[in-house]
Every structure is written in C-alpha cells, then in structure tokens.
Coordinates of C-alpha atoms and ligand atoms in Angstrom, one line a residue:
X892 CA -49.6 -133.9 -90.8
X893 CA -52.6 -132.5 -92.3
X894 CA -54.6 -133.9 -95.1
X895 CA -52.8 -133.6 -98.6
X896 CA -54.0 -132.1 -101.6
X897 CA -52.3 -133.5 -104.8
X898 CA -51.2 -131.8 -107.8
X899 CA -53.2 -133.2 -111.0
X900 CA -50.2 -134.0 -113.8
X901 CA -52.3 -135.9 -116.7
X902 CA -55.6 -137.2 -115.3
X903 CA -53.2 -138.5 -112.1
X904 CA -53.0 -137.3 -108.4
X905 CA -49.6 -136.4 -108.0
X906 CA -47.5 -135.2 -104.7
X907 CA -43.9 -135.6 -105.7
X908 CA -42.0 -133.3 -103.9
X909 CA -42.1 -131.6 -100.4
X910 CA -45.3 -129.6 -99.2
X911 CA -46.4 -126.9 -98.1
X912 CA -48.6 -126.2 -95.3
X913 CA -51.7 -123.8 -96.0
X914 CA -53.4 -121.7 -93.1
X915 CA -57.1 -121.2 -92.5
X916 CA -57.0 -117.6 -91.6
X917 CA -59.4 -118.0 -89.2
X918 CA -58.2 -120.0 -86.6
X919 CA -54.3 -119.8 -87.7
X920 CA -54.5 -123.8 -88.1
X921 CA -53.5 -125.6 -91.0
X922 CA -56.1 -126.3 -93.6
X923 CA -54.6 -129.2 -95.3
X924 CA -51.3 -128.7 -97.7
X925 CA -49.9 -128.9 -101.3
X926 CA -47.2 -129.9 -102.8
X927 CA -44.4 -127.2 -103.9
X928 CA -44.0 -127.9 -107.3
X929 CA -40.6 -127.7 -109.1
X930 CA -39.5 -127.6 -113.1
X931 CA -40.1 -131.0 -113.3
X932 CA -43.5 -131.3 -112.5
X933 CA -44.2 -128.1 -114.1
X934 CA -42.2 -130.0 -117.7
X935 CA -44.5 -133.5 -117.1
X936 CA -47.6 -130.9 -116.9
X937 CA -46.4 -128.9 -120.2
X938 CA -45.6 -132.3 -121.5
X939 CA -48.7 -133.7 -121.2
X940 CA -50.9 -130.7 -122.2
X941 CA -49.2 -130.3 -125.3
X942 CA -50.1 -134.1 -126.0
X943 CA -53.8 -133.7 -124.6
X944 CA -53.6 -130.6 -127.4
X945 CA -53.6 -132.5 -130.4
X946 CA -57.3 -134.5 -129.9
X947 CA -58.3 -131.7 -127.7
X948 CA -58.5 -128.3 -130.2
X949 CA -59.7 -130.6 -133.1
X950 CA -62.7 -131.9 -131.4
X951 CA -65.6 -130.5 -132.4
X952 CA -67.1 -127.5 -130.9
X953 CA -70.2 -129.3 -129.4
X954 CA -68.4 -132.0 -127.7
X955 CA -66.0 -129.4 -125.5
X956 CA -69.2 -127.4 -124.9
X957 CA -70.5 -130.7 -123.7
X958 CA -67.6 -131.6 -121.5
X959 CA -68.0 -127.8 -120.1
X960 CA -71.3 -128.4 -119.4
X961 CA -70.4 -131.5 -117.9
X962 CA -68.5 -129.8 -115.5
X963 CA -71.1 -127.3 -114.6
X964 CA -72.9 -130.4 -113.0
X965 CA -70.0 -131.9 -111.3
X966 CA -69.3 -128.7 -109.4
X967 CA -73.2 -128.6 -108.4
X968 CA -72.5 -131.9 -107.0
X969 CA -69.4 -131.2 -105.0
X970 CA -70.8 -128.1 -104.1
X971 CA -71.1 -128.3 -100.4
X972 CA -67.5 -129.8 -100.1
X973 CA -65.7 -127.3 -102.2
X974 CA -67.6 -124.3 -100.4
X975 CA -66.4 -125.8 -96.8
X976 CA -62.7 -125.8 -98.2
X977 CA -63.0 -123.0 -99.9
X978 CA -63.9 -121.3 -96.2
X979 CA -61.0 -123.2 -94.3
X980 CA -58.6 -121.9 -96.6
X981 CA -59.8 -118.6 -97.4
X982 CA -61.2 -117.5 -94.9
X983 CA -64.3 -116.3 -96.3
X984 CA -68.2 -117.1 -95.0
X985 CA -70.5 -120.2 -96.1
X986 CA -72.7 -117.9 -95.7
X987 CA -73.7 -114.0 -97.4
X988 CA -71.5 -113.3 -100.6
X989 CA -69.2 -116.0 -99.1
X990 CA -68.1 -119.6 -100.1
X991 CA -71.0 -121.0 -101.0
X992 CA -71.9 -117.2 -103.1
X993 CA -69.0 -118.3 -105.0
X994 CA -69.3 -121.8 -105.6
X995 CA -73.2 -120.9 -106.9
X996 CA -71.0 -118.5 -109.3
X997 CA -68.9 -121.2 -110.9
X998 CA -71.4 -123.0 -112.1
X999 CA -73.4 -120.1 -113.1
X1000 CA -70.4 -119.1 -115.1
X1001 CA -69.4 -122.5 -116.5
X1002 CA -73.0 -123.2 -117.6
X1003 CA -73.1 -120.1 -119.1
X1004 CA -70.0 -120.3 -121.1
X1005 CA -70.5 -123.5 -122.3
X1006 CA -73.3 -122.5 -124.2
X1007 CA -71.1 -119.8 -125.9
X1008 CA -69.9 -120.3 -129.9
X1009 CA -67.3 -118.9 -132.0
X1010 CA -68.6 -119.6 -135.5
X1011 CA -66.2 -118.8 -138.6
X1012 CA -67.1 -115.5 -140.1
X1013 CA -66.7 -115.0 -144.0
X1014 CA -65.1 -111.6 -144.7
X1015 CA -65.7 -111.5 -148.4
X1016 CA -67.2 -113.5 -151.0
X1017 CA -67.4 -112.6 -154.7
X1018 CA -65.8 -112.9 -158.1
X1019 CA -62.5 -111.6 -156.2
X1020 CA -62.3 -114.2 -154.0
X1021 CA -63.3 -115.8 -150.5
X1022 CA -62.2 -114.4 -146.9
X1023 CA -63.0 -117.0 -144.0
X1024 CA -61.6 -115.5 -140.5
X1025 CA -61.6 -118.3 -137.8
X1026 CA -60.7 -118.6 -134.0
X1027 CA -58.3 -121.0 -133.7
X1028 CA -57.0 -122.2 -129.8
X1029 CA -53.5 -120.6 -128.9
X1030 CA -51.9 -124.0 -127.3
X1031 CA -51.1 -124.3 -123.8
X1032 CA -52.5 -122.1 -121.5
X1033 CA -50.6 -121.0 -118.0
X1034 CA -53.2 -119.3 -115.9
X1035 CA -51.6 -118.1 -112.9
X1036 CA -54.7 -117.5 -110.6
X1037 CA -55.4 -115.2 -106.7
X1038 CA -56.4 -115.6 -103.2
X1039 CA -59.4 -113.3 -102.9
X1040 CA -62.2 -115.6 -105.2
X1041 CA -59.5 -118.9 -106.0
X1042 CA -62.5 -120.9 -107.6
X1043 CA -64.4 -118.3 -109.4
X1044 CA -61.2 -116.7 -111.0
X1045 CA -60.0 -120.4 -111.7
X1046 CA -63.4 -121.2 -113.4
X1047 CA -62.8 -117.5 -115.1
X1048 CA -59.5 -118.8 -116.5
X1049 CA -60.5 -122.1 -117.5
X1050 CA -63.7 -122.7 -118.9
X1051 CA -63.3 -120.4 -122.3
X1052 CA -60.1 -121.8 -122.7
X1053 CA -60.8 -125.5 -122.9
X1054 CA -64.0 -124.8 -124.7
X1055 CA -61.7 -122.8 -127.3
X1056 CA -59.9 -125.5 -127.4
X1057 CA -56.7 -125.2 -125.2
X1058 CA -55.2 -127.2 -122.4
X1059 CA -54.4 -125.0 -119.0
X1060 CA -52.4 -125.4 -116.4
X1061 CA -53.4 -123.8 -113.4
X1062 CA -51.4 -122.7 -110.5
X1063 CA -53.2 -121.0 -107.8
X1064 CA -52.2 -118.7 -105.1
X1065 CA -49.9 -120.2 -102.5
X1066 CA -52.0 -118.9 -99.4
X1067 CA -55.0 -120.7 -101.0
X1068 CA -54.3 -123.4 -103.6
X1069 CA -56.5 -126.1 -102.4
X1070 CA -60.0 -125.5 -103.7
X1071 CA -58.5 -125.0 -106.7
X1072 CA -56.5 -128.0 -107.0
X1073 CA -59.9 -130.2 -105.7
X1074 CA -61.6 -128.2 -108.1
X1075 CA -59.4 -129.6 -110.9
X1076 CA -59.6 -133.2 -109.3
X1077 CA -62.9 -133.3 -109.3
X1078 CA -63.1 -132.0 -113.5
X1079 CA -60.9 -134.9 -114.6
X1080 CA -64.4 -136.8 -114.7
X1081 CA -65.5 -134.9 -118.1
X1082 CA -62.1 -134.2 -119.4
X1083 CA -59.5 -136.3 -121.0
X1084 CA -56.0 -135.8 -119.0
X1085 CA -53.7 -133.3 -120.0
X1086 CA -56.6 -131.0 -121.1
X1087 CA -57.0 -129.5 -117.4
X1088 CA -53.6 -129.8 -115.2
X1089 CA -53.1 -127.7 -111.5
X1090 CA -49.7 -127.4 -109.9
X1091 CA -49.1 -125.9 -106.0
X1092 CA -46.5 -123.7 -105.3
X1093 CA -45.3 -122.0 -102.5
X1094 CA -42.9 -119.4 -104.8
X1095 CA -41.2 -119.5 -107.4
X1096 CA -43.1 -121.8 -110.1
X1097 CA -44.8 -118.5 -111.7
X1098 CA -41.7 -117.1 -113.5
X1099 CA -41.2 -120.8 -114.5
X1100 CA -44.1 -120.8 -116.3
X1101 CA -43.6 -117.2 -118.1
X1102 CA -40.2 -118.5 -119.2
X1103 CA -41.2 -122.3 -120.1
X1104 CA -41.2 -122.3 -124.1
X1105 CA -44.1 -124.9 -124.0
X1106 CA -46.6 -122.8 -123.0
X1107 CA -48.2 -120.1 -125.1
X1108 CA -50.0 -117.9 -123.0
X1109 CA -50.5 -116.7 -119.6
X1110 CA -53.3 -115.7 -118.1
X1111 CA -52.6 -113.9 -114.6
X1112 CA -54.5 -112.1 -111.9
X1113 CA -53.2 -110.4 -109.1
X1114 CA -51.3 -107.7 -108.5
X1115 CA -50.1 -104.7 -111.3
X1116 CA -46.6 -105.0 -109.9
X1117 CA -46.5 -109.1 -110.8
X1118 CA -48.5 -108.0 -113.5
X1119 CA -45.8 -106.3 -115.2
X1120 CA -43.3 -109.0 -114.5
X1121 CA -45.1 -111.4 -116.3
X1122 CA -45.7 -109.2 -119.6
X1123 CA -41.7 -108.8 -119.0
X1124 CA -41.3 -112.3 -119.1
X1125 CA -43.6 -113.4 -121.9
X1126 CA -41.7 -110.6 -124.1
X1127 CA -39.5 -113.1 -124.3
X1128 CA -40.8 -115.7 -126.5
X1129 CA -43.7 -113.6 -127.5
X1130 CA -46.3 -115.3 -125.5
X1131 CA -50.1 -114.3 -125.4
X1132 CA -51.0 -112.3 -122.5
X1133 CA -54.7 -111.5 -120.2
X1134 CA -53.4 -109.9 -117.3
X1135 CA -56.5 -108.7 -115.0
X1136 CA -54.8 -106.2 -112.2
X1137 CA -55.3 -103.7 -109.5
X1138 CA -58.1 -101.4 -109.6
X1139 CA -59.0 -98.8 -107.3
X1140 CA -62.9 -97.9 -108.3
X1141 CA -64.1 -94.8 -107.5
X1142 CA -67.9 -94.8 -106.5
X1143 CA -69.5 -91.3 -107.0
X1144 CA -73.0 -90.4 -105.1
X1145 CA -74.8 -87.4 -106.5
X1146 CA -77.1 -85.3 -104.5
X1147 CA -80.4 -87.0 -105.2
X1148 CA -80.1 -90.6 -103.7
X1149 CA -82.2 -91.6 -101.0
X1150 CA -79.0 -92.3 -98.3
X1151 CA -81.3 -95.2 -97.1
X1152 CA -82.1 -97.0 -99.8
X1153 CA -78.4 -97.1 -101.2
X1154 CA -76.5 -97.9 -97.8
X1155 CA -76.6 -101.6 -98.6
X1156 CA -75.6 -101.8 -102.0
X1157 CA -72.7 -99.0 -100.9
X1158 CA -72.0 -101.5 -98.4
X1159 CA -71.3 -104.6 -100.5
X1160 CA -69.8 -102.5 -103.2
X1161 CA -67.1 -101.3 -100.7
X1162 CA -66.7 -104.7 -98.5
X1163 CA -67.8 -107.3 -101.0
X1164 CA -65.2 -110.2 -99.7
X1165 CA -63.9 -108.1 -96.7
X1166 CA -62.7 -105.3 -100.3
X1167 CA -60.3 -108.0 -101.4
X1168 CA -62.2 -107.9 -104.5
X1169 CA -60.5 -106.2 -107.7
X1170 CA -63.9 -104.6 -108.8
X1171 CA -64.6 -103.6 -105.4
X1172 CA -65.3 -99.5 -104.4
X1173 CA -62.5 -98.0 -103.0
X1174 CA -62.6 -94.2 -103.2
X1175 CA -66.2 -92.9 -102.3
X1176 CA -67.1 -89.5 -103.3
X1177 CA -69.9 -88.1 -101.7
X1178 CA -71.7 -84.6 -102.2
X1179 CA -71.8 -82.6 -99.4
X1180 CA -75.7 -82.3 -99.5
X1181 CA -76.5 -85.7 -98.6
X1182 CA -72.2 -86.9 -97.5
X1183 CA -73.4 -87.3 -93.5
X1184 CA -76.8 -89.3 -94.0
X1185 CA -74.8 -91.7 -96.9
X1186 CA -71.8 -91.8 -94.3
X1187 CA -74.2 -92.9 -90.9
X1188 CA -76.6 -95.3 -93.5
X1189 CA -73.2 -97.1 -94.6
X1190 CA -72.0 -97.4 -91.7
X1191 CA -75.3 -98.3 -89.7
X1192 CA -74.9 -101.3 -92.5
X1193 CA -71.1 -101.7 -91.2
X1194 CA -71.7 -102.3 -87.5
X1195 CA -74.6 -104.7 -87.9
X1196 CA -72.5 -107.1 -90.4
X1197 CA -71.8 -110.2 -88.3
X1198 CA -68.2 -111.2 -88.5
X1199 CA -66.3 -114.5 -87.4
X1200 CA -65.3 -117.9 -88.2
X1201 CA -66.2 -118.3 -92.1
X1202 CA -67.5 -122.1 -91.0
X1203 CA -69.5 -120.5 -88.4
X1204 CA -73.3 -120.3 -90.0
X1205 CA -74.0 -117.0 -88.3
X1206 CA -71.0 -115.1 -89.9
X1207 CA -71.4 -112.9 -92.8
X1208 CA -67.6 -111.5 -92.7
X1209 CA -64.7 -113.1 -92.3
X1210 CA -61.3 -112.4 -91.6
X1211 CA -58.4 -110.4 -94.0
X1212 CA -57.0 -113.4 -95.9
X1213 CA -53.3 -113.2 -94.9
X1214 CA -50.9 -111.6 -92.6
X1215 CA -49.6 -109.1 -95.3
X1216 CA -52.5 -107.7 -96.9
X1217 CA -54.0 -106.9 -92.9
X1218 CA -51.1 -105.4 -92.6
X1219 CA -51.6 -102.7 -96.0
X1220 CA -55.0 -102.2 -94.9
X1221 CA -53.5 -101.6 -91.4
X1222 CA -50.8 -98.8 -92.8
X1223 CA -53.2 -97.4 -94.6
X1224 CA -56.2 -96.3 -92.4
X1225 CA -53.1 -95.3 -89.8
X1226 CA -51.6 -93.2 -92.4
X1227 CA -55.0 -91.6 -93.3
X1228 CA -55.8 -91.0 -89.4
X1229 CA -52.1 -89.6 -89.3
X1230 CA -52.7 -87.2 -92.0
X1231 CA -56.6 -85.5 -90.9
X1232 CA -59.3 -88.0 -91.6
X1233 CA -61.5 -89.4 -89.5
X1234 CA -62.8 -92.7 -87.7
X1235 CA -66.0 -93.4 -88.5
X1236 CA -66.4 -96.7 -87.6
X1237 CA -63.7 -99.7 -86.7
X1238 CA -59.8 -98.2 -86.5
X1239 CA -57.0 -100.3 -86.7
X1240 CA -56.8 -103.1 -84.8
X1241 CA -54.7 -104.3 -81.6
X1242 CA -55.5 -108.1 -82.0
X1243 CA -53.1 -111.0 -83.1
X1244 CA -55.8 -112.4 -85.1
X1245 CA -56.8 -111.5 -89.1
X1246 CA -60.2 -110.1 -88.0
X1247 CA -60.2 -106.8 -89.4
X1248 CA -63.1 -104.3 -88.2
X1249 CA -65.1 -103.0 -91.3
X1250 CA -63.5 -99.3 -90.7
X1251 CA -65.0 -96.1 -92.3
X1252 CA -63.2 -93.0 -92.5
X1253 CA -64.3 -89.5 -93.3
X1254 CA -62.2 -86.4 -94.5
X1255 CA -59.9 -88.9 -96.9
X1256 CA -58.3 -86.9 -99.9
X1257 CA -55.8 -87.2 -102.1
X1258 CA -52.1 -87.7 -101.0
X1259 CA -53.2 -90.2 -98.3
X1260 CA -52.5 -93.7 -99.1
X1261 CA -56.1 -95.2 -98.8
X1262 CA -57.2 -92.4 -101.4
X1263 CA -54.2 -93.3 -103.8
X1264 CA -53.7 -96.7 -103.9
X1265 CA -55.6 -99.8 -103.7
X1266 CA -56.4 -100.8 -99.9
X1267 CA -57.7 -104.6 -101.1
X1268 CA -59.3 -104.7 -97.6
X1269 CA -62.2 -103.8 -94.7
X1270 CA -61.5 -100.4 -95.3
X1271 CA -63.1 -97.0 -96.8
X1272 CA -62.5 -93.3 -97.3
X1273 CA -64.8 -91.3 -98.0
X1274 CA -64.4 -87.8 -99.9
X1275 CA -66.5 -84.8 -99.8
X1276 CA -67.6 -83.3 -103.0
X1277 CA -69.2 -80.4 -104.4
X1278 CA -68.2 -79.7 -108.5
X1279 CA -69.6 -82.0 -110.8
X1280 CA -66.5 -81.7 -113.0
X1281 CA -63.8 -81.8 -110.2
X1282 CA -64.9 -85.0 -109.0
X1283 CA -65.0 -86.5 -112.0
X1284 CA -61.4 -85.5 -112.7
X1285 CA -60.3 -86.7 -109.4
X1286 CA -62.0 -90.3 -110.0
X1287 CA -60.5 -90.8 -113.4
X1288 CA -57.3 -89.4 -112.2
X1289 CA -55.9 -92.9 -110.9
X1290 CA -53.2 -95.1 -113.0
X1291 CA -56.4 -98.0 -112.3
X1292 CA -59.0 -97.9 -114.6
X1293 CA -61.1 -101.1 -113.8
X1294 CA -64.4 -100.2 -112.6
X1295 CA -66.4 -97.2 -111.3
X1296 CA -69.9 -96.7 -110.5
X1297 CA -72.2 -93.5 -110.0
X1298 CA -74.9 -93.0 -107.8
X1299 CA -78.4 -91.0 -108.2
X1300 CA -82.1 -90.8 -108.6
X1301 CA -82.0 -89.7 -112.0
X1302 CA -81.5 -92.9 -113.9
X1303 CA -80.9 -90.6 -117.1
X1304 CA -78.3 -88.4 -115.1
X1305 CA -76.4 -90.6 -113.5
X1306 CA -75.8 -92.8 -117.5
X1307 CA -74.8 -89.4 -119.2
X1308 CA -72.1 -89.8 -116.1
X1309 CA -71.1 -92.9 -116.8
X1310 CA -70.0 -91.7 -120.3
X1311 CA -67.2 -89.4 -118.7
X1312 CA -66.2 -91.6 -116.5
X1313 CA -63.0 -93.4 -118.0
X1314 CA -62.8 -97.4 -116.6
X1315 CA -63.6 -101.1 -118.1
X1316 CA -66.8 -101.0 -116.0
X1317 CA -69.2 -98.7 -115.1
X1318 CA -72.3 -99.5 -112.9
X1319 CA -75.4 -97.3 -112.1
X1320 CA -76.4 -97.7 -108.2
X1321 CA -74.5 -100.8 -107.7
X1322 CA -70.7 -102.0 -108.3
X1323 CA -69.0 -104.8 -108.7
X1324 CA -72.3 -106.8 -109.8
X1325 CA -69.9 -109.0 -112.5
X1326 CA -71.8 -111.3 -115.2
X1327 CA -70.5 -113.8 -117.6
X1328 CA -72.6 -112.3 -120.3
X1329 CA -70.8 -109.2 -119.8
X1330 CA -67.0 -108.4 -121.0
X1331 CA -65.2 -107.3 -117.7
X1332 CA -61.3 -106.0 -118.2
X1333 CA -59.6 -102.6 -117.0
X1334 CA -58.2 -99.7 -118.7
X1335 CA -54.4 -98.4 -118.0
X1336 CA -52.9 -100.5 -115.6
X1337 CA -55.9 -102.3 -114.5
X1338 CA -54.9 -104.6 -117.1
X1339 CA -54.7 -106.3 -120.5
X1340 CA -57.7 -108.0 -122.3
X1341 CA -61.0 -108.5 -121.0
X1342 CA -62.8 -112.0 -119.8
X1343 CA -66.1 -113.4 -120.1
X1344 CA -68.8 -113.5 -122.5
X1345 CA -67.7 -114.0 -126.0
X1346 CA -65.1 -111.3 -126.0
X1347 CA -63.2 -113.1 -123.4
X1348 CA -63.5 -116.6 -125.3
X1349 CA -62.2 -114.3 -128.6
X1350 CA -59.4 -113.9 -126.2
X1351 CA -58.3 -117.7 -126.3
X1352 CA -58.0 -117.8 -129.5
X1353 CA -55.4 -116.7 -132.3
X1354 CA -57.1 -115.3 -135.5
X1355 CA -56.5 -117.5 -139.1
X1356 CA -57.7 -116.3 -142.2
X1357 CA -57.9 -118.8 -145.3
X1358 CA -58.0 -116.5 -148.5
X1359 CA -59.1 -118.2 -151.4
Ligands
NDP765 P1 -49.3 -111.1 -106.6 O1 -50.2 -110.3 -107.5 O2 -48.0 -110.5 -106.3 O3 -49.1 -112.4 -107.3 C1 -48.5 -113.5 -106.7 C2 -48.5 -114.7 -107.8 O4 -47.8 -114.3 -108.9 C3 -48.0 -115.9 -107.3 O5 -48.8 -117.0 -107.8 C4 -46.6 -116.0 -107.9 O6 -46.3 -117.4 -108.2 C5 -46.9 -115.3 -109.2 N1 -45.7 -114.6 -109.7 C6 -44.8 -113.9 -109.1 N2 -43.8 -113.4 -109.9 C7 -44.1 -113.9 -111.1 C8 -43.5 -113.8 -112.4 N3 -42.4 -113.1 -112.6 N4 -44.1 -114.4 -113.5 C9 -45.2 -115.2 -113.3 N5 -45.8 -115.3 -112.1 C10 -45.3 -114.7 -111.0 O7 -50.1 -111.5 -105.3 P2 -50.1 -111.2 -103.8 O8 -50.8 -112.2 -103.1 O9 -48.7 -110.8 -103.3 O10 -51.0 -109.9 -103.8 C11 -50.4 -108.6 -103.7 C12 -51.4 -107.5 -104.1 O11 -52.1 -107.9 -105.3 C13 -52.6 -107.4 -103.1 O12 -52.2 -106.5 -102.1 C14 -53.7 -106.8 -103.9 O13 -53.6 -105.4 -104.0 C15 -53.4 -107.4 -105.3 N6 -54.3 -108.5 -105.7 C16 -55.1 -108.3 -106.7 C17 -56.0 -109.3 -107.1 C18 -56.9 -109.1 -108.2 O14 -58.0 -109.8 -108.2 N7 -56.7 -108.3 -109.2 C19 -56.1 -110.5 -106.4 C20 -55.1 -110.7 -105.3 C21 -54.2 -109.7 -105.0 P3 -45.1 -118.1 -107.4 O15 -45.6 -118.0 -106.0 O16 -45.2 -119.5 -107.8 O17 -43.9 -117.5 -107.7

C-alpha cells in the first residue's frame, strides 16, 4: 500500500475511514493516498473549529499575524519536501514555473499577508455622535480548494482567513489532496488545533460542507458549473460566499510589438502550468500585420519547451493533470481541426499517457469550442484580427470575465485599451503575472469576490458598526 497521508481533525493526524489512492500523472503510479472522509469527520472538524473559534478571533491582531508569519518560515523549511510531492501528485515540474515556482509563491504570499492590517475605521465623530465600522471574522471557514496550483490556492484560502480571525477547513481536490493535507500538517506547529483543519475526499464531502449549519462560509475554486452549486447550496442557510471560476482570457496583440521580444511572455501567458491555470490566455487575437511572425515566435518557444517527468530536473512541462481534462483539451483542438483551423504545432495525441503536446492552432473563431469555452490545457487558438473595435467586442463577448491582457509598443496605447476591456484583470505585455498586493477576482461568471491584498482579507470578515 502506499504511504498514507492523514487528515488533520484538531492539531491530530487522523485516517479513520477507507482511502483513497492518488495518481502521479506522470508515471500512472500511485503517489501515496488519503483518507475519504465521511460526515463524521467532517462534524469532529466543524466541532473543533468552532471551539478553536472562541480564543482564536479574540486574539489580538499581532499575535495571528505572528503565527502567519510563523508559517511563512515553516513552509521555507519544508520547502524541498512539499515541492517533490507536490510534483508526484500533480504532475507539474520542480523545475520552470513548476513545484518548486509554487512553493517559492506560498511563502511569498503568506509573508506578505501577514503583514497586512484591518484597523477599525471611525465613520463619524461629533456632537451627533460616534460611528466605529470594524471587521469582525465570519466563523468557520469551508474552503473547498483545485488541482491545477493545490498549495498556492490553499495558502490563497487560508492565510487571510486565520489572520482575520477564522478557523478553515480545507478540503482539497481529490486528484491531488496530498500537498495540501502535508501542508496543513506541517502548520499545526504555529497554530493552536482547530484553527487550521484539512479533510480528503474522494466525492461527495463538498456538498456536505455547503449544507453543514456549522460552517459559515465557503470559499471554492474550480469550475463555474460547481461554482453555481455551491452558491445554490449556501442559499440555504445564508452562508458567505468567494467563489473564484472559469475564465477564458483573451490576449490581444496590436500591430506594433516586436513578435520576438513578446513570444516568451505569450508563451507562459498561454501554457503557464500546461494552461491549467484560471488566469491563463486562452483566446489570442492577433493583427494580421504582424499575426504570422507572433504565430512562428510563439511557437519557436513551444517546440523548444522540454517536457517529461515533473521529478525529472531537465523538464520544464509536464503532463495534463488528469485523464478527463486531457481529454477536453483533446475534443477541443479535434473539434477546431474539424471545423477549418489549423495545426500549427503538436495535434492531438495517440498516446496512453497524460503527455499532451503544447499544440497551436491557427484560423480558430468563434463557434469552435477552443474559441468559446475554456480549454484548461496545452492548447491555443489563435484569431486573426484587423478592427480595433471588433476585436475588442469579440474578447469581451465571453460569459468569463477574469483576466485579459493587451499587447503593443505603445505603453500609452495599449492602457487606454485596457480601459475597454471588461475583466477583473487586465495586464499590459504579460498575463497572468498574479501578486498578493494586488486584488485578483473575475467579472460575470468568472466569479464572486476578489482575494488577496487587503480587499481579499475585507472578504473574511463581516462588517459591525458600534453607533454611539
Ligand atoms: P470542479 O470545479 O467541478 O470541482 C470539484 C470540487 O468541487 C470537488 O472538490 C468537489 O468535492 C466539490 N464539489 C462538487 N460539488 C459540490 C457542491 N455541490 N458543493 C460543494 N462542493 C462541491 O473540479 P473539476 O476537477 O471537475 O474541474 C472541472 C473544470 O473546472 C476544469 O475542466 C476546469 O475548466 C475548471 N477548473 C478551474 C479551476 C480554477 O482555478 N478556476 C481549477 C480547476 C478546474 P467532492 O469531491 O468532495 O464532492
């Protein structure tokens, strides 16, 4: 049997129950497995959180951004070990934007928000009276977390919440829950128990959690179809909702860029994590002008990318993360092929395997499936432009609205773009370059609420106003 990874329920290691076993997409072995959580594991967890809750949200400010802090150092110092897992089970490189890319990032971002404050704000003072507005924590937090970044989006869900003053209980993905719950192993050094809980599951614990009355808010991020059933399900008893969805970013390069200079930051934009990235590129509008040097630059990037085994040192892509999403990406770039465009690069595959070739396609337009809808994979159409105006309708024309980016010369040009362009983020010659100091969240159904920064802690909280 391969190595366990325990649930932690109140400070403890616990693996009640049956497991689970989870894959490394590389090889198709087992990575280690989980336990499949049931109600009452997920009741001891609520349980326990809601006791950790009392000491926890009155502590004072300073000693939770201490404990944060805390934990900024402990992930430094399990770095290497929670990268290598992180790979196994994931699937993703030590190396380039990989594992250890994303480790870095958790302890950039916990460091970072644990020097973050919300102070109490006086509304109004004077011979009619006092208005204090404070942040107050929400209770117990459900984060219900993905398989594409597992620690960073973990980190992303937990950090602002304990240092608001909540206790979380994490349950990550089911195709790659181990990180996570090491991750959370590893924190009960700075925390008191109950304050930071994770629970495996290999289905069926996430509607649980929406429907458990002892928890007060979930924060989700995955797909906009589960999306919506968890804002269905917390209608219920009125929970508190971040949901952070699909998006399906339009990139849009103007006729001034220097194809060269831009193919590499193109390149990671589009196939940052192999595209299973939220914020990643995924419609490329090109003007015609300069649309076949940007095509052969990008794709001169594409074929020189080394791809394998993430635990290989040499490999800088890795494979599609599970059997499912290969096969979207797969449909996709077949439908596109069926309906006109054109290979540019890689194609759909014949293999058994997960390795997906980093595939470019030319001629892609609307009413083809990798135009429409979010591909989450190796994969890129690109679409020929020539009106300013049209192409801008055609990227905002999408029910996503998480990011965009434009691309020019003409720094001044490409920001009085930005403005028309309608999405939570918009970059200028790069995409998907996420920071903690800045609030990240989607328009329409790219979600609810925005994270990071002090926006995102703001999120956390409930507003109480003492009028005096
Ligand atoms: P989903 O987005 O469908 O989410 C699956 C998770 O949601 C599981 O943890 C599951 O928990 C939980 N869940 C399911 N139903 C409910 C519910 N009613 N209430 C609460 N939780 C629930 O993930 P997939 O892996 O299936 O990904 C599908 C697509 O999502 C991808 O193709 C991609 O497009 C997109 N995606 C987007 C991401 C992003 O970063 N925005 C990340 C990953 C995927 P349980 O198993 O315990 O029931």
């Amino acid at each position: 049997m391969s190595k366990i990874y325990p649930n932690i329920i109140d400070g403890t290691r616990d693996e009640t129950g049956a497991t689970f076993d989870v894959i490394n997409p590389s090889t198709g072995e087992p990575a280690g497995c989980a336990v499949n959580s049931d109600g009452a594991a997920l009741d001891r967890a609520v349980a326990a959180a809601r006791k950790a809750f009392t000491d926890w949200s009155t502590k004072p400010w300073a000693d939770r951004q201490q404990a944060c802090a805390r934990i900024a150092q402990l992930i430094n110092e399990n770095a290497d070990e929670l990268a290598r897992l992180l790979s196994t089970e994931q699937g993703k490189p030590l190396n380039g934007v990989g594992a250890r890319f994303e480790i870095g990032g958790c302890e950039a971002w916990t460091g970072y928000t644990a020097s973050l404050e919300l102070k109490p704000e006086i509304l109004q003072d004077n011979e009619e009276g006092k208005v204090e507005l404070h942040r107050v924590p929400i209770g117990v937090i459900g984060a219900i977390t993905p398989w594409n970044w597992p620690v960073l989006i973990g980190i992303w869900h937990i950090i602002p919440a304990i240092l608001a003053g909540n206790c979380v209980i994490i349950k990550p993905s089911e195709n790659t829950p181990l990180s996570t719950l090491r991750l959370v192993e590893i924190m009960q050094d700075a925390l008191p128990p109950g304050v930071v809980q994770a629970l495996a599951s290999d289905g069926g614990l996430g509607p649980q959690m929406t429907d458990h009355p002892g928890i007060d808010k979930i924060s989700f991020t995955g797909s906009i179809p589960t999306g919506s059933k968890v804002m269905a399900g917390a209608a219920k008893d009125i929970k508190r909702i971040t949901l952070e969805l699909g998006g399906n970013d339009p990139g849009i390069v103007l006729p001034d860029v220097d194809p060269a200079a831009i193919a590499e930051g193109l390149f990671w934009g589009c196939f940052i994590n192999n595209g299973q990235t939220c914020a990643a590129l995924k419609r490329l509008y090109v003007h015609e002008d300069v649309h076949d040097a940007v095509v052969d630059a990008l794709a001169g990037v594409a074929k020189n990318m080394p791809m394998g085994d993430g635990l290989d040192e040499a490999s800088i892509i890795g494979p599609v993360q599970n059997r499912d999403q290969y096969n979207i990406v797969k449909d996709y770039v077949q439908d596109a092929l069926d309906k006109g465009a054109s290979l540019v690069t890689g194609g759909v595959p014949e293999g058994n395997d997960l390795f997906f070739p980093t595939t470019i396609l030319t001629g892609v337009e609307p009413g083809m499936k990798l135009h429409d809808l979010e591909q989450f994979g190796p994969a890129i159409g690109v679409t020929k432009w020539r009106d300013e105006d049209a192409v801008i309708a055609l990227a905002n024309d999408d029910k996503c609205g998480l990011g965009a980016s434009v691309w020019s010369g003409d720094a001044d040009k490409a920001r009085k773009l930005a403005d028309k362009i309608s999405a939570g983020s918009v970059w200028i010659n790069k995409h998907g370059m996420i920071q903690p100091n800045a609030p990240f969240g989607g328009v329409r159904q790219s979600g609810i609420g925005v994270q990071f920064g002090v926006e995102g802690l703001r999120e956390c909280t409930n507003v109480k106003t003492i009028l005096s």
